[in-house]
Amino acid sequence: MLRTALRNVLAHKARLTMTALAVLLGVAFVAGTLIFSDTVGEAVKNASAKNLKDVAVSVQATNDDPATPDAGKAGKDGKRATALDDRLADRIRALPGVASVRSDATGQATLAGTDGQPVGNGWQNRAVNYQPGKDGKDGRYPLAAGRGPANGKEMALAESTAKAAGYRIGDTVRFATDGPVLTKKLVGTVATDDPQVTAGGSLALFDTATAQRLYLHPGQFDELVVSATPGTDQQALTAKVRELLPKGRAIATSGSELAAEQAKMIAEQNSALSKTLLTFAGIALFVGVFIIANTFTMLISQRSREIALLRAVGASRRQVVRSVLAEAALLGLISSAIGFALGAGIAVGLRAVLDANGAGFPDGPVVISPSTVLAALAVGVVVTVLAAWLPSRKAAKIAPVEALSSVEAPPATRSLVVRNAIGAVVTGAGAAVMLYVSTLKSGDDLPIAMAGSMLTLTGVIILAPLLSRPVVSLAGLVTTRLFGIGGKLAKENALRNPRRTAATASALMIGLTMITGMTVVGHSAQVAMDKMAANGLTADYKIETSTFTGLDPAQSKKVAEIPGVEAAVPFRGTGIGSGGGFGYLRGTDVRQLDKVTELTFTQGSLDAVRGKSIAVSQSWAKQRGWHAGEVVPAEFTDKKKTKLKIAAVYADNEMLGDAFAEMSLVAPHTDRAKDETLLVKASGGGSKAVAEKIRHALGDSPLLKIQSHDDLRKQAAGQIDTVVNMVYGLLGMAVVIAVVGVVNTLAMSVFERTREIGMLRAIGLARSGIKQMVRLESVVISLFGAVLGMGLGVFLAWAGGSLVGSSFPTYAMVLPWGRLGLFLLIALVVGVLAALWPARRAARLNMLQAIGAQ
């Protein structure tokens, strides 16, 4: 029987090719994900280890002293105060076992490139002090060209940053920290493997005094990095360093502890990405199961005489089952081996694509672990064997006499009735869960929605043979009307074996269900974000800084003086606790507020918001049970308490948030004397000229974000589009496998119907008619899968959309008719393309040989 299984694989190479391709693609997805995860994880781990190579102890500034700002948090002057200074560094340097102490002063600097555009990626735009040794070089940042900065007029850049900005040594670099634009001469470039920089950030280096002047106070540092002499115990040295630190103002961590923390963080980051990719790989393999089961069912049907003869000469049912499973295992093993090799290529390509989009993974070799090889091969073999198990049992149940007298028996009516009953119960249960999900509002309920979606999808898959009859019959009316006898034959062929049609269509249905669901939710969320971005906003421009460090109030006033600017309204906020809840109170110019935002008051009026009176949003007032005229106790984030009068209640407004008041009430309780946002209304509407005047008035700072209504909408839409396009790419593999399934089913169906096709040719059906029949059958099956998948996807998107609505108050399901029409067109094209080879093969059959085929 083992030899028989091997012979069958070799005898049906062409018919098994498409099945092997489905397994191959699924395994390639799994293997690629595992190899990518191992490769990136090892590269990041090695880069982190290199960064920590000479770190025995890291001393970082903290603060428990309420009299000074928290370490890492700027005070009102924009600078941080820390307890790390030269005296502490000298005391640590004097400890036994200490080789050196590096004193770091760090911050953020956003550069303007030679084209005037900001360089880097927001908070990843690092700045640090260059610390030359006796040889005049900084070992942490080896020079690539030029020299290190030696005074306050010079700076150096990372080699990648200088290239991205278009600067060369000797150029004047424009940059900003959190204030006006500064300029310094570029005197050198350095190499760095800092993960923040390689991941799309930038790196600027200043001499120590300049870095302290920009970010700290003279003589202070953010971190002291201690290197130990060979043989020194890190833990013991860390304990000695801790004894020297001011209590509550600094912490010391050993290098081994830092390495462990980084390794844990890297593992968590990789785990999240790997789980996401493996989820989609699982979907691809699940789709492949239908193709494998379909193929083996058809092969067994075609080999029923052969199986009957084996049973007649003494083969037991168990041996028949083992023979089919051995055939499946061999097919799975060969396909998995090829798929694994393809997966290695996918891993390399995926890394290159992500790097091109700013991921910035460290360099490193491709890592292929034994566990990855075994996992990929095991997945392919197990999935193939499991998919072939039911067909193998069907083969074993064929009675020798029945098989010899009938090539193919129709499915038992009872089995379809039982299947339909089970499908109805499962679908009903899934639909009930999704109807319950539609009443939920929290994103925490996502697991319930996922379980309901899977239950509903499974039920529809079980019911697919029943659903195929009305849908295919309806499609058949159209094909018959348009294409005559070819269309009618296509319909009859699709209905001949509803199980096979359903299994083929289900593979396509799964991919389209998920793609449609994501598209509907994504489009609806995009529309909601569009509304939120401009909700209540009548200003022409919204101005912020990319690092959210704020705008100088003096500069905000300059904008108001620009010719053509009707109003410039600043906003500054602070946290406020009242009525057992916490909210955010924005301070603004109340007198001009109605010029830049739409205000609808349900209680009170804007004129009443003066002094210690505030206006609150309708939702916040409802939560607290407040009404206009009430006086409520309040506590600001700086722990100061007061009593505030509720002067007005307004309809929820995205720009104003929970509450607003006069700037004079809010400003004393904010951390910094900076405006968070500036809304500008131009007298003649927004224009490029006005935007340029505003940018010039604000010093042409690279930190500035001057956004119009369209900019806000595009920013909101871009975030959603990125996620949806990523999902399209990941689900694309499942759709490709589904297409392979259609090709495979049609090709094997043509083989089954060889005699029938010969008879059709004999009674006058032309070769073109045969091609048309096969093509239309493919189109009908593809459209059935598309209609089922898109309908189910819309239902799941409607039911699960309420969970998204918790993040978007303006969310409502909006069907993207254009994209849905495109999906239907793609399904039509898939049907035509999938039939090209089977149709051509059917048309080329020799008439007489086909009639005489067994």
Short mmCIF file of C-alpha atoms in Angstrom, two decimals, residues 60 70 97 102 133 151 161 208 219 233 247 306 370 397 423 440 555 638-639 691 709 720 742 753 765 815 820 847-848:
data_model
loop_
_atom_site.label_atom_id
_atom_site.label_comp_id
_atom_site.label_asym_id
_atom_site.label_seq_id
_atom_site.Cartn_x
_atom_site.Cartn_y
_atom_site.Cartn_z
CA GLN A 60 19.90 57.86 35.53
CA ASP A 70 10.89 65.68 37.57
CA GLY A 97 36.88 48.75 39.76
CA ARG A 102 30.71 58.82 30.60
CA GLY A 133 38.96 61.39 25.00
CA ASN A 151 32.59 74.99 20.87
CA THR A 161 21.21 62.22 9.20
CA THR A 208 29.07 69.28 26.48
CA GLY A 219 27.30 71.08 35.05
CA ASP A 233 31.62 42.19 39.70
CA LYS A 247 18.14 59.57 47.79
CA GLU A 306 -8.67 1.26 -8.46
CA PRO A 370 16.26 24.19 13.72
CA LYS A 397 -16.16 3.22 2.98
CA GLY A 423 -24.67 24.68 9.64
CA LEU A 440 -21.27 46.63 23.08
CA GLN A 555 5.26 84.36 18.62
CA ASP A 638 -0.28 71.12 40.49
CA LYS A 639 -2.35 70.13 43.59
CA ALA A 691 0.64 79.93 5.41
CA HIS A 709 -8.50 71.36 6.97
CA ILE A 720 -6.34 54.26 8.40
CA VAL A 742 -10.39 27.47 -8.47
CA ARG A 753 -15.74 15.08 -17.51
CA LEU A 765 -20.38 22.07 -29.63
CA LEU A 815 -20.39 51.40 2.66
CA LEU A 820 -17.11 46.85 -3.11
CA MET A 847 -13.08 13.98 -29.53
CA LEU A 848 -12.79 10.22 -30.17
#
